[in-house]
Amino acid sequence: DELIFSTISPDYCSPDVSVGSVGTEGRVCDVDSTGTKGCRSMCCGRGYTVEVQEVKYRLVDWCECKYHWCCYVKCRTCLKSIQVYRCR
């Protein structure tokens, strides 16, 4: 028993409007993932770029919090640098 394909599988790495694919160029990927969201798989061997972005944070990582008498804590909204990876 053999499986035979009658059509060629679309290349989702490159844009192809006939199959509704926008390609993967410019898409954000996960540099640490070995799955389909990982840069190695998603970027189709083209590599990726790294950009540093400043993001505001407050509740996830408490930032410069102060206790005020009586009785509340006030925190600042701070900036944090993160690295974003995008397919070439």
Coordinates of C-alpha atoms in Angstrom, one line a residue:
D1 CA 0.0 0.0 0.0
E2 CA 1.3 3.4 -1.0
L3 CA 0.0 6.9 -0.5
I4 CA 0.1 9.1 -3.6
F5 CA -0.6 12.8 -3.5
S6 CA -2.2 14.3 -6.6
T7 CA -1.4 17.9 -5.8
I8 CA 1.7 19.6 -4.5
S9 CA 1.5 20.8 -0.9
P10 CA 1.5 24.7 -0.8
D11 CA 4.7 26.5 0.5
Y12 CA 3.4 28.4 3.5
C13 CA 6.8 30.1 3.9
S14 CA 6.2 32.4 0.9
P15 CA 3.1 34.5 0.2
D16 CA 0.6 32.8 -2.0
V17 CA -2.8 34.4 -2.4
S18 CA -4.2 31.4 -4.2
V19 CA -4.1 29.4 -1.0
G20 CA -4.6 32.3 1.4
S21 CA -1.0 32.3 2.7
V22 CA 0.7 35.5 3.7
G23 CA 4.0 33.8 4.3
T24 CA 6.1 34.0 7.5
E25 CA 8.3 37.0 6.7
G26 CA 8.0 39.5 9.6
R27 CA 6.1 37.2 11.9
V28 CA 7.1 37.0 15.5
C29 CA 8.7 33.7 16.5
D30 CA 9.8 32.1 19.8
V31 CA 13.6 31.6 19.8
D32 CA 13.4 29.1 22.6
S33 CA 10.7 26.8 21.1
T34 CA 11.4 23.7 19.2
G35 CA 7.8 23.5 17.9
T36 CA 6.0 25.2 15.0
K37 CA 6.1 28.6 16.8
G38 CA 9.9 28.4 17.0
C39 CA 12.1 30.6 14.9
R40 CA 13.9 27.6 13.4
S41 CA 10.7 26.1 12.0
M42 CA 8.6 29.1 11.3
C43 CA 11.3 31.1 9.5
C44 CA 11.9 28.4 6.9
G45 CA 15.7 28.6 7.1
R46 CA 15.8 32.4 6.4
G47 CA 16.9 33.3 9.9
Y48 CA 15.4 36.0 12.1
T49 CA 16.1 39.5 13.4
V50 CA 16.1 40.6 17.0
E51 CA 14.6 44.0 18.1
V52 CA 14.5 45.5 21.5
Q53 CA 11.2 47.0 22.6
E54 CA 10.3 49.0 25.6
V55 CA 7.0 47.8 27.2
K56 CA 5.1 49.2 30.2
Y57 CA 4.6 47.0 33.1
R58 CA 3.1 47.3 36.5
L59 CA 1.2 44.4 38.0
V60 CA 3.3 41.5 36.7
D61 CA 6.6 42.7 38.0
W62 CA 6.0 45.2 40.8
C63 CA 7.9 48.4 40.1
E64 CA 9.1 50.8 42.7
C65 CA 6.3 50.1 45.1
K66 CA 5.9 52.1 48.3
Y67 CA 3.8 51.5 51.3
H68 CA 1.8 54.6 52.4
W69 CA 0.5 55.1 55.9
C70 CA -2.3 54.0 56.3
C71 CA -2.8 51.5 54.5
Y72 CA -2.1 51.0 50.8
V73 CA 0.8 50.3 48.4
K74 CA 1.4 52.4 45.4
C75 CA 3.5 51.2 42.4
R76 CA 4.8 53.1 39.4
T77 CA 4.3 52.0 35.8
C78 CA 7.8 51.3 34.6
L79 CA 9.4 50.4 31.3
K80 CA 11.1 47.0 30.7
S81 CA 13.2 46.0 27.6
I82 CA 12.2 42.8 25.9
Q83 CA 13.6 41.1 22.8
V84 CA 11.3 40.3 20.0
Y85 CA 12.3 37.9 17.3
R86 CA 10.9 38.2 13.7
C87 CA 11.4 36.0 10.7
R88 CA 13.4 37.4 7.8

